[in-house]
Short mmCIF file of C-alpha atoms in Angstrom, two decimals:
data_model
loop_
_atom_site.label_atom_id
_atom_site.label_comp_id
_atom_site.label_asym_id
_atom_site.label_seq_id
_atom_site.Cartn_x
_atom_site.Cartn_y
_atom_site.Cartn_z
CA MET T 1 38.49 -183.40 -42.40
CA LYS T 2 40.76 -184.99 -44.96
CA TRP T 3 40.70 -181.65 -46.96
CA ILE T 4 41.51 -179.53 -43.98
CA GLY T 5 44.62 -181.64 -43.24
CA ALA T 6 45.61 -181.41 -46.74
CA LEU T 7 45.45 -177.66 -46.98
CA LEU T 8 47.22 -177.28 -43.70
CA PHE T 9 49.99 -179.56 -45.19
CA ILE T 10 50.14 -177.63 -48.40
CA GLY T 11 50.25 -174.25 -46.30
CA THR T 12 53.21 -175.46 -44.39
CA THR T 13 55.26 -176.41 -47.22
CA THR T 14 54.38 -173.30 -49.16
CA TRP T 15 55.44 -171.15 -45.96
CA LEU T 16 58.81 -173.42 -45.71
CA GLY T 17 59.36 -172.45 -49.34
CA PHE T 18 58.77 -168.80 -48.99
CA GLU T 19 61.26 -168.94 -45.88
CA TRP T 20 63.88 -170.51 -47.84
CA SER T 21 63.47 -167.94 -50.82
CA GLN T 22 63.57 -165.31 -48.16
CA ASN T 23 66.78 -166.70 -47.00
CA LEU T 24 68.34 -166.53 -50.29
CA THR T 25 67.30 -162.80 -50.76
CA LYS T 26 68.36 -161.73 -47.25
CA ARG T 27 72.05 -163.12 -47.65
CA PRO T 28 73.22 -160.97 -50.08
CA LYS T 29 71.85 -158.14 -48.30
CA GLN T 30 73.51 -159.29 -45.04
CA ILE T 31 76.81 -159.71 -46.70
CA ARG T 32 76.81 -156.26 -47.97
CA GLN T 33 75.89 -155.05 -44.57
CA MET T 34 79.06 -156.92 -43.18
CA LYS T 35 81.11 -155.43 -46.04
CA ASN T 36 80.02 -151.90 -44.96
CA ALA T 37 80.74 -152.82 -41.42
CA LEU T 38 84.26 -153.65 -42.21
CA GLN T 39 84.69 -150.48 -44.16
CA ILE T 40 83.67 -148.44 -41.31
CA LEU T 41 86.02 -150.45 -39.13
CA GLU T 42 88.94 -149.68 -41.34
CA ALA T 43 88.27 -145.91 -41.14
CA GLU T 44 87.86 -146.06 -37.41
CA ILE T 45 91.20 -148.01 -37.26
CA LEU T 46 93.03 -145.85 -39.89
CA TYR T 47 91.67 -142.43 -39.16
CA SER T 48 90.40 -142.24 -35.67
CA GLN T 49 92.81 -144.70 -34.49
CA LEU T 50 90.24 -145.90 -31.92
CA PRO T 51 90.95 -149.11 -29.98
CA LEU T 52 89.01 -152.14 -31.14
CA GLN T 53 86.45 -152.02 -28.49
CA GLU T 54 85.52 -148.34 -29.17
CA ALA T 55 85.52 -149.04 -32.90
CA PHE T 56 83.05 -151.99 -32.44
CA GLU T 57 80.77 -149.68 -30.48
CA THR T 58 80.80 -147.04 -33.30
CA ILE T 59 80.03 -149.76 -35.85
CA ALA T 60 77.14 -151.15 -33.86
CA LYS T 61 75.57 -147.76 -33.66
CA GLN T 62 76.04 -147.39 -37.57
CA ILE T 63 74.69 -150.54 -38.94
CA PRO T 64 71.33 -152.55 -38.88
CA GLU T 65 70.51 -155.76 -37.43
CA PRO T 66 71.53 -158.56 -37.57
CA SER T 67 75.11 -157.77 -38.30
CA LYS T 68 74.83 -155.24 -35.43
CA THR T 69 74.83 -158.10 -33.10
CA LEU T 70 78.25 -159.29 -33.82
CA PHE T 71 79.85 -155.87 -32.88
CA LYS T 72 77.46 -154.98 -30.11
CA SER T 73 78.42 -158.23 -28.35
CA MET T 74 82.09 -157.71 -29.00
CA SER T 75 81.99 -154.24 -27.66
CA VAL T 76 80.23 -155.39 -24.63
CA SER T 77 82.50 -158.38 -23.74
CA MET T 78 85.63 -156.53 -24.47
CA GLU T 79 84.74 -153.91 -21.75
CA GLN T 80 86.02 -156.73 -19.50
CA ARG T 81 89.42 -156.87 -20.31
CA ASN T 82 90.83 -160.29 -19.42
CA ILE T 83 89.36 -162.26 -22.26
CA GLU T 84 90.74 -164.48 -24.85
CA PHE T 85 89.99 -162.21 -28.07
CA VAL T 86 89.86 -165.11 -30.68
CA THR T 87 87.41 -167.35 -28.64
CA THR T 88 85.27 -164.40 -27.94
CA TRP T 89 85.17 -163.45 -31.60
CA GLU T 90 84.31 -166.88 -32.81
CA LYS T 91 81.53 -167.18 -30.16
CA ALA T 92 80.11 -163.88 -31.28
CA VAL T 93 80.40 -164.81 -35.02
CA GLU T 94 78.64 -168.24 -34.45
CA GLU T 95 75.90 -166.43 -32.77
CA LEU T 96 75.57 -164.08 -35.70
CA ILE T 97 75.20 -166.94 -37.91
CA ASN T 98 72.76 -168.37 -35.89
CA ILE T 99 70.27 -165.50 -36.16
CA SER T 100 71.19 -164.52 -39.67
CA SER T 101 70.97 -165.82 -43.18
CA LEU T 102 74.67 -165.93 -43.39
CA GLY T 103 76.17 -169.39 -44.06
CA SER T 104 79.25 -171.29 -43.14
CA ASN T 105 81.52 -169.77 -45.73
CA GLU T 106 80.71 -166.45 -44.08
CA GLN T 107 81.48 -167.73 -40.80
CA GLU T 108 84.98 -169.08 -41.98
CA ILE T 109 85.80 -165.91 -43.38
CA LEU T 110 84.83 -163.99 -40.21
CA ASN T 111 86.75 -166.37 -38.03
CA GLN T 112 89.90 -166.16 -40.25
CA PHE T 113 89.53 -162.21 -40.08
CA GLY T 114 89.24 -162.45 -36.17
CA ARG T 115 92.48 -164.10 -35.84
CA THR T 116 94.24 -161.04 -37.65
CA LEU T 117 92.34 -158.43 -35.79
CA GLY T 118 94.43 -156.09 -33.52
CA GLN T 119 97.57 -158.11 -34.24
CA HIS T 120 99.38 -155.98 -36.79
CA ASP T 121 100.31 -152.40 -37.48
CA PHE T 122 98.19 -150.11 -39.66
CA THR T 123 99.24 -151.14 -42.93
CA GLN T 124 98.96 -154.93 -42.29
CA GLN T 125 95.50 -154.47 -40.67
CA GLN T 126 94.41 -152.47 -43.49
CA LYS T 127 95.56 -155.41 -45.90
CA HIS T 128 93.66 -157.95 -43.92
CA ILE T 129 90.57 -155.98 -43.95
CA GLN T 130 90.68 -155.53 -47.61
CA LEU T 131 91.12 -159.11 -47.99
CA THR T 132 88.44 -160.01 -46.01
CA ILE T 133 86.21 -157.67 -47.96
CA SER T 134 87.34 -159.26 -51.19
CA HIS T 135 86.47 -162.52 -49.77
CA LEU T 136 83.17 -161.35 -48.79
CA GLU T 137 82.66 -159.69 -52.36
CA ARG T 138 83.18 -163.26 -53.74
CA GLU T 139 80.51 -164.68 -51.47
CA LEU T 140 78.29 -161.82 -52.47
CA GLN T 141 78.57 -162.88 -56.10
CA ASP T 142 77.70 -166.32 -55.17
CA ALA T 143 74.69 -165.23 -53.04
CA ILE T 144 73.36 -163.07 -55.82
CA ASP T 145 73.72 -165.97 -58.24
CA ASP T 146 71.98 -168.28 -55.85
CA GLN T 147 69.28 -165.71 -55.29
CA ASN T 148 68.55 -165.26 -58.95
CA ARG T 149 68.55 -168.90 -59.83
CA TYR T 150 66.73 -170.36 -56.80
CA SER T 151 64.51 -167.76 -54.95
CA LYS T 152 61.55 -168.07 -57.40
CA MET T 153 61.96 -171.55 -57.78
CA ALA T 154 61.99 -171.97 -53.91
CA LYS T 155 58.75 -170.27 -53.71
CA SER T 156 56.86 -172.50 -56.08
CA LEU T 157 58.75 -175.63 -55.01
CA GLY T 158 57.20 -175.37 -51.53
CA PHE T 159 53.68 -175.26 -52.85
CA LEU T 160 54.18 -177.86 -55.45
CA CYS T 161 56.03 -180.35 -53.07
CA GLY T 162 53.08 -180.10 -50.76
CA LEU T 163 50.57 -180.70 -53.41
CA PHE T 164 52.54 -183.60 -54.83
CA ILE T 165 52.58 -185.36 -51.33
CA VAL T 166 48.87 -184.49 -50.74
CA LEU T 167 48.11 -186.14 -54.12
CA LEU T 168 50.17 -189.22 -53.27
CA LEU T 169 48.45 -189.55 -49.90
CA ILE T 170 44.94 -189.13 -51.26
CA MET Y 1 98.24 -151.80 -8.03
CA ARG Y 2 95.48 -153.44 -10.14
CA GLU Y 3 96.53 -151.69 -13.22
CA ILE Y 4 99.70 -153.40 -13.28
CA LEU Y 5 98.40 -156.90 -11.95
CA ARG Y 6 95.76 -157.08 -14.59
CA LEU Y 7 98.36 -157.10 -17.34
CA PHE Y 8 99.39 -160.56 -16.69
CA PRO Y 9 97.61 -163.84 -17.19
CA GLU Y 10 95.93 -165.39 -14.29
CA GLU Y 11 98.70 -167.80 -13.24
CA ILE Y 12 101.45 -165.10 -13.24
CA GLN Y 13 99.30 -162.59 -11.60
CA GLN Y 14 98.57 -165.09 -8.54
CA ALA Y 15 102.41 -166.00 -8.33
CA VAL Y 16 103.15 -162.26 -8.31
CA GLN Y 17 100.80 -161.42 -5.77
CA VAL Y 18 101.70 -164.32 -3.35
CA LYS Y 19 105.32 -163.24 -3.69
CA LEU Y 20 104.82 -159.51 -3.22
CA LEU Y 21 102.13 -159.68 -0.54
CA ASN Y 22 102.18 -155.94 0.52
CA ARG Y 23 105.77 -154.74 -0.74
CA TRP Y 24 104.45 -152.89 -3.61
CA ASP Y 25 105.86 -149.89 -2.06
CA LYS Y 26 109.28 -151.14 -2.36
CA LEU Y 27 109.01 -152.53 -5.82
CA GLN Y 28 110.73 -150.98 -8.60
CA GLU Y 29 110.74 -153.20 -11.46
CA ILE Y 30 109.06 -156.33 -12.81
CA ARG Y 31 111.22 -157.75 -15.45
CA LEU Y 32 109.81 -160.53 -17.73
CA ARG Y 33 111.83 -162.50 -20.35
CA LEU Y 34 110.28 -165.24 -22.27
CA ASN Y 35 111.14 -168.61 -20.94
CA GLN Y 36 113.13 -167.16 -18.15
CA PRO Y 37 112.01 -166.80 -14.53
CA ILE Y 38 110.24 -163.28 -13.80
CA GLU Y 39 112.56 -161.03 -11.94
CA LEU Y 40 111.39 -158.61 -9.22
CA ILE Y 41 113.53 -155.75 -8.30
CA PHE Y 42 113.01 -154.09 -4.84
CA ASP Y 43 114.66 -151.13 -3.33
CA ASP Y 44 116.79 -153.53 -1.40
CA GLY Y 45 117.70 -156.36 -3.64
CA ILE Y 46 116.23 -158.69 -6.34
CA GLU Y 47 114.07 -161.74 -6.11
CA TRP Y 48 113.13 -164.36 -8.76
CA LEU Y 49 109.73 -166.07 -9.45
CA LEU Y 50 111.35 -169.31 -10.41
CA THR Y 51 107.96 -171.17 -10.77
CA SER Y 52 106.56 -169.17 -13.44
CA LYS Y 53 108.38 -168.71 -16.88
CA PRO Y 54 106.36 -166.71 -19.33
CA THR Y 55 105.63 -168.28 -22.78
CA ARG Y 56 105.15 -166.73 -25.94
CA LYS Y 57 101.18 -167.09 -25.37
CA ASP Y 58 101.78 -165.10 -22.05
CA GLY Y 59 103.81 -162.55 -23.93
CA MET Y 60 101.15 -162.14 -26.44
CA TYR Y 61 98.53 -161.92 -23.64
CA LEU Y 62 100.49 -159.01 -22.13
CA ILE Y 63 100.67 -157.16 -25.36
CA ASN Y 64 97.13 -157.51 -26.04
CA GLN Y 65 96.12 -156.33 -22.73
CA LEU Y 66 98.72 -153.39 -23.20
CA SER Y 67 97.29 -152.61 -26.65
CA GLU Y 68 93.56 -153.20 -25.70
CA PHE Y 69 93.77 -155.77 -28.41
CA SER Y 70 94.73 -153.22 -30.79
CA LEU Y 71 98.37 -153.31 -31.67
CA TYR Y 72 97.98 -150.91 -34.54
CA ARG Y 73 97.46 -148.11 -31.93
CA LEU Y 74 101.08 -148.74 -30.65
CA GLU Y 75 102.91 -147.68 -33.50
CA ASP Y 76 104.62 -144.86 -31.92
CA GLU Y 77 105.24 -146.75 -28.69
CA LEU Y 78 106.68 -149.81 -30.50
CA ARG Y 79 109.13 -147.67 -32.12
CA GLU Y 80 110.13 -145.61 -29.12
CA GLY Y 81 110.29 -148.93 -27.10
CA TYR Y 82 108.07 -148.05 -24.14
CA ILE Y 83 104.47 -147.77 -23.27
CA THR Y 84 103.12 -145.55 -20.51
CA ILE Y 85 100.06 -147.03 -18.73
CA GLU Y 86 97.27 -145.98 -16.46
CA GLY Y 87 98.96 -144.73 -13.22
CA GLY Y 88 102.16 -143.31 -14.86
CA HIS Y 89 103.73 -146.66 -14.82
CA ARG Y 90 106.06 -147.42 -17.85
CA VAL Y 91 106.57 -150.73 -19.60
CA GLY Y 92 109.78 -150.88 -21.51
CA LEU Y 93 109.94 -153.32 -24.54
CA SER Y 94 112.83 -155.37 -26.29
CA GLY Y 95 112.95 -157.81 -28.82
CA LYS Y 96 113.17 -158.14 -32.69
CA VAL Y 97 113.45 -154.74 -34.42
CA ASN Y 98 112.15 -153.96 -37.69
CA THR Y 99 113.81 -151.18 -39.57
CA LEU Y 100 112.76 -149.14 -42.56
CA ASN Y 101 115.62 -147.34 -44.55
CA GLY Y 102 117.80 -147.96 -41.62
CA SER Y 103 115.97 -146.14 -38.83
CA VAL Y 104 113.74 -148.27 -36.45
CA LYS Y 105 110.21 -148.93 -37.51
CA ALA Y 106 108.94 -151.09 -34.93
CA ILE Y 107 109.79 -153.90 -32.34
CA GLN Y 108 108.10 -156.85 -33.75
CA HIS Y 109 108.77 -159.99 -31.67
CA ILE Y 110 108.60 -158.65 -28.15
CA SER Y 111 110.38 -161.04 -25.78
CA PHE Y 112 111.63 -158.78 -23.03
CA MET Y 113 109.60 -156.41 -20.94
CA ASN Y 114 110.35 -154.23 -17.99
CA ILE Y 115 107.49 -152.88 -16.03
CA ARG Y 116 108.76 -149.87 -14.04
CA ILE Y 117 106.58 -148.91 -11.19
CA ALA Y 118 106.05 -145.23 -11.16
CA LYS Y 119 106.96 -143.71 -7.94
CA GLU Y 120 105.01 -140.67 -7.36
CA LYS Y 121 106.37 -139.38 -3.93
CA ILE Y 122 104.34 -136.52 -2.95
CA GLY Y 123 106.19 -134.09 -0.62
CA VAL Y 124 109.66 -135.37 -1.16
CA ALA Y 125 110.79 -131.96 -2.53
CA LYS Y 126 109.38 -130.08 0.35
CA SER Y 127 112.60 -129.77 2.27
CA ILE Y 128 114.65 -128.64 -0.78
CA ILE Y 129 112.01 -125.90 -2.04
CA PRO Y 130 113.26 -123.34 0.20
CA TYR Y 131 116.78 -123.60 -1.49
CA LEU Y 132 115.42 -122.85 -4.72
CA TYR Y 133 113.60 -119.76 -3.68
CA ASP Y 134 115.11 -116.25 -3.03
CA ASN Y 135 112.69 -113.53 -3.79
CA GLY Y 136 111.60 -115.62 -6.76
CA TYR Y 137 112.42 -118.97 -8.15
CA LEU Y 138 116.17 -119.45 -9.10
CA ASN Y 139 117.41 -121.37 -12.06
CA THR Y 140 118.02 -124.96 -10.85
CA LEU Y 141 119.87 -128.01 -11.98
CA PHE Y 142 119.38 -131.46 -10.61
CA VAL Y 143 122.62 -133.78 -11.20
CA GLY Y 144 122.58 -137.44 -10.47
CA ALA Y 145 123.27 -140.85 -12.00
CA PRO Y 146 120.52 -142.86 -13.26
CA GLN Y 147 117.93 -144.16 -10.52
CA THR Y 148 118.82 -141.46 -8.12
CA GLY Y 149 115.34 -140.08 -8.02
CA LYS Y 150 115.95 -136.89 -10.29
CA THR Y 151 112.69 -137.25 -12.10
CA THR Y 152 110.65 -138.06 -8.88
CA LEU Y 153 112.19 -134.93 -7.29
CA ILE Y 154 111.70 -132.63 -10.16
CA ARG Y 155 108.10 -133.92 -10.54
CA ASP Y 156 107.33 -132.91 -6.82
CA VAL Y 157 109.17 -129.52 -7.32
CA THR Y 158 106.80 -128.78 -10.23
CA ARG Y 159 103.85 -129.91 -8.13
CA ILE Y 160 105.01 -127.52 -5.13
CA MET Y 161 105.83 -124.69 -7.47
CA SER Y 162 102.34 -124.58 -9.39
CA THR Y 163 100.44 -125.01 -6.09
CA GLY Y 164 102.52 -122.63 -4.07
CA TRP Y 165 103.82 -122.94 -0.49
CA GLY Y 166 104.09 -120.98 2.65
CA GLU Y 167 104.17 -117.40 1.61
CA VAL Y 168 104.91 -118.17 -1.86
CA ALA Y 169 102.08 -117.89 -4.49
CA ALA Y 170 101.46 -120.54 -7.17
CA GLN Y 171 103.48 -119.88 -10.47
CA LYS Y 172 102.60 -120.73 -13.97
CA VAL Y 173 104.67 -123.85 -14.87
CA GLY Y 174 105.31 -125.38 -18.35
CA VAL Y 175 106.62 -128.93 -18.53
CA ILE Y 176 108.33 -130.19 -21.49
CA ASP Y 177 108.01 -134.05 -21.02
CA GLU Y 178 109.83 -135.56 -23.94
CA ARG Y 179 110.08 -138.75 -22.48
CA SER Y 180 106.70 -138.76 -20.71
CA GLU Y 181 108.38 -139.60 -17.41
CA ILE Y 182 107.64 -136.39 -15.48
CA ALA Y 183 103.59 -136.19 -16.03
CA ALA Y 184 103.39 -139.82 -17.55
CA SER Y 185 100.51 -138.45 -19.66
CA ILE Y 186 98.18 -140.71 -21.49
CA LYS Y 187 96.46 -138.90 -24.52
CA GLY Y 188 97.82 -135.63 -22.96
CA ILE Y 189 96.27 -136.10 -19.60
CA PRO Y 190 98.93 -136.29 -16.82
CA GLN Y 191 98.85 -139.29 -14.67
CA HIS Y 192 100.58 -137.95 -11.90
CA ASN Y 193 99.67 -134.96 -9.72
CA LEU Y 194 101.56 -131.77 -11.21
CA GLY Y 195 99.58 -129.17 -9.29
CA LEU Y 196 97.10 -126.71 -10.36
CA ARG Y 197 98.91 -124.36 -12.40
CA THR Y 198 100.90 -126.75 -14.66
CA ASP Y 199 100.62 -127.03 -18.68
CA VAL Y 200 102.47 -130.11 -20.17
CA MET Y 201 103.65 -130.40 -23.54
CA ASP Y 202 103.90 -134.39 -23.74
CA ALA Y 203 106.33 -136.37 -25.91
CA CYS Y 204 107.82 -133.25 -27.38
CA PRO Y 205 111.30 -132.64 -28.30
CA LYS Y 206 112.97 -130.38 -25.73
CA ALA Y 207 114.25 -127.56 -27.85
CA GLU Y 208 111.25 -127.07 -29.85
CA GLY Y 209 108.96 -127.71 -27.00
CA MET Y 210 110.74 -125.11 -24.89
CA MET Y 211 110.14 -122.38 -27.50
CA MET Y 212 106.58 -123.36 -28.11
CA MET Y 213 105.74 -123.27 -24.54
CA ILE Y 214 107.09 -119.76 -24.24
CA ARG Y 215 105.19 -118.61 -27.17
CA SER Y 216 101.89 -120.26 -26.51
CA MET Y 217 101.41 -120.63 -22.63
CA SER Y 218 103.47 -117.89 -21.30
CA PRO Y 219 105.05 -119.88 -18.58
CA GLU Y 220 107.00 -118.46 -15.39
CA ILE Y 221 108.91 -121.70 -14.83
CA LEU Y 222 109.95 -124.21 -17.35
CA VAL Y 223 110.58 -127.85 -16.15
CA VAL Y 224 112.62 -130.00 -18.54
CA ASP Y 225 114.04 -133.48 -17.88
CA GLU Y 226 117.51 -134.81 -19.23
CA ILE Y 227 119.06 -131.97 -21.13
CA GLY Y 228 122.02 -133.24 -22.80
CA ASN Y 229 122.97 -131.86 -26.50
CA GLU Y 230 123.77 -128.50 -27.93
CA LYS Y 231 120.22 -127.69 -29.07
CA ASP Y 232 118.74 -128.17 -25.87
CA VAL Y 233 121.32 -126.03 -24.18
CA ASP Y 234 120.81 -123.20 -26.73
CA ALA Y 235 116.98 -123.30 -26.22
CA LEU Y 236 117.52 -123.27 -22.44
CA LEU Y 237 119.70 -120.23 -22.63
CA GLU Y 238 117.16 -118.60 -24.88
CA ALA Y 239 114.49 -119.33 -22.52
CA ILE Y 240 116.53 -117.83 -19.72
CA ASN Y 241 117.07 -114.71 -21.69
CA ALA Y 242 113.40 -114.67 -22.26
CA GLY Y 243 112.97 -114.32 -18.26
CA VAL Y 244 111.59 -117.56 -17.80
CA VAL Y 245 112.99 -119.65 -14.81
CA VAL Y 246 114.41 -122.82 -15.82
CA VAL Y 247 114.50 -126.20 -13.82
CA CYS Y 248 115.97 -129.15 -15.29
CA THR Y 249 117.88 -132.50 -14.62
CA ILE Y 250 120.88 -133.96 -16.15
CA HIS Y 251 122.72 -137.20 -16.12
CA GLY Y 252 126.20 -137.03 -14.20
CA GLN Y 253 128.09 -137.65 -11.05
CA THR Y 254 129.87 -134.41 -10.04
CA LEU Y 255 130.22 -130.79 -11.01
CA ASP Y 256 133.64 -131.21 -12.25
CA GLU Y 257 132.50 -134.01 -14.58
CA LEU Y 258 129.80 -131.80 -15.95
CA LYS Y 259 132.45 -129.14 -16.83
CA LYS Y 260 134.28 -131.27 -18.97
CA ARG Y 261 131.31 -131.74 -21.27
CA PRO Y 262 131.58 -129.56 -24.34
CA SER Y 263 128.02 -129.04 -24.79
CA LEU Y 264 127.28 -127.71 -21.46
CA GLN Y 265 130.19 -125.24 -21.47
CA PRO Y 266 127.96 -122.05 -22.27
CA LEU Y 267 125.61 -123.02 -19.54
CA LEU Y 268 128.16 -123.49 -16.72
CA HIS Y 269 130.63 -120.94 -17.90
CA GLN Y 270 127.88 -118.19 -17.62
CA SER Y 271 126.82 -119.48 -14.33
CA VAL Y 272 123.31 -119.80 -15.48
CA PHE Y 273 122.26 -121.96 -12.82
CA GLN Y 274 121.96 -120.34 -9.28
CA ARG Y 275 121.30 -123.70 -7.72
CA VAL Y 276 122.97 -126.95 -8.65
CA ILE Y 277 121.61 -129.93 -6.65
CA LEU Y 278 123.83 -132.94 -6.53
CA LEU Y 279 122.21 -136.41 -5.69
CA GLU Y 280 123.92 -139.30 -4.15
CA SER Y 281 124.17 -142.46 -6.13
CA ASN Y 282 122.95 -145.74 -4.97
CA ARG Y 283 120.60 -144.07 -2.34
CA PRO Y 284 117.54 -142.87 -4.29
CA GLY Y 285 116.49 -139.51 -3.17
CA THR Y 286 119.17 -138.47 -1.21
CA ILE Y 287 120.76 -134.91 -1.56
CA HIS Y 288 124.50 -134.92 -1.74
CA ARG Y 289 125.43 -131.22 -2.15
CA ILE Y 290 123.55 -128.09 -3.15
CA TYR Y 291 125.50 -125.37 -4.95
CA ASN Y 292 124.76 -121.82 -5.28
CA GLU Y 293 126.06 -119.89 -8.48
CA LYS Y 294 129.65 -119.43 -6.81
CA GLU Y 295 129.83 -123.24 -6.43
CA GLU Y 296 129.67 -123.02 -2.66
CA ASN Y 297 127.79 -125.57 -0.68
CA ILE Y 298 124.84 -124.05 0.94
CA ILE Y 299 123.28 -127.16 2.28
CA ARG Y 300 122.69 -126.78 6.15
CA GLN Y 301 122.50 -130.48 6.76
CA PRO Y 302 123.79 -132.90 4.37
CA GLY Y 303 122.30 -136.33 3.96
CA VAL Y 304 118.82 -137.62 3.94
CA LEU Y 305 116.40 -134.59 3.31
CA THR Y 306 113.92 -136.02 1.47
CA ARG Y 307 112.45 -138.96 3.21
#
């Protein structure tokens, strides 16, 4: 009986460790996705001159989950016209953060970006998009560093922690 | 009138609705000035919405609604100073202007707005259309001060000409809509009913537009709003020489006053216009005189014709 409990416990901690390491690997990928999305947005604004709602719709079609969620939900809520843009954006960003591996830094960057969206002329808007992309780029570097440094460790740490506690308890 | 109301934030929307009730048809303009009461201009007077003074936030709300949260799309509109919205209504803007090399780049801080309600009055030109026809349409000039209904009239004339009336068949009509007032197009699609056989060149300079239209669309009738400078007049003469019938409007009070304008000399001296229709000031849509090419008044019954 004791052994089964111990095995289960070690199993759980190992799983937690893997989850953590998964998160570390997914984060750079998702930041890259977000950068892609912003590049598409820039093109849609500058060359197609689409309104934001339609631009969001196009982006949602082109990028994978989870970043898709943000643009999808924005394009849906913007169909209804009398909304407060900034609050809607922030809500959608929060939703994205909850379901993705993105962290609070990314949330802050995206929120800041939302406040500039649609309030400027072409050149200004482009500058804001570029700025956001470069912010994300920095986060991406950090995320890659974190991944290299901790992802392998996270995997073994989960297992070892479990083992350690089990040994203590026996 | 939803397309106008939904531009406003909730509170103002309600205030306007309460004040207006069912007088939309008499409303000409809604004027907003930041931190000032809202002004409503009716056909028969001015009223104020003293309770609601728009703040900067309300102004932002309006601009966001106008641009669909995408201000960058309004670059041209912010340079021209007006935005055409669904239904052909027109929102005029004023505020702090940004310049680039001495010419206007955009209006930046928009603090004054004037929502002009489009008056599409189908059928107003019915009673004058027989005067414009004598075995074929005649070159016609509408003369009137601002706010006398020239554009409304010319729009309906366009509609009737391109759908036909009585025995007269529909004609191909080309509209050069430099100020987007006749057709009030959004993305090239007219918001007003201009009839079946009408082609519109939207936001195009008149002189060039007339030539483009003649070359590309082979119109039988050209409709132009607000001719003024020499280039317009030259293009107009050229169009007439090309065998196209021209219908246009001009700002002015009387025929004598027009004759004094140097740029119009070639037009009036050659008696190009077989019909000149004079509109009365202060009473929108009222015909004062209709002259033929010999400057004889041919209207049978002066006064209200168009209501």
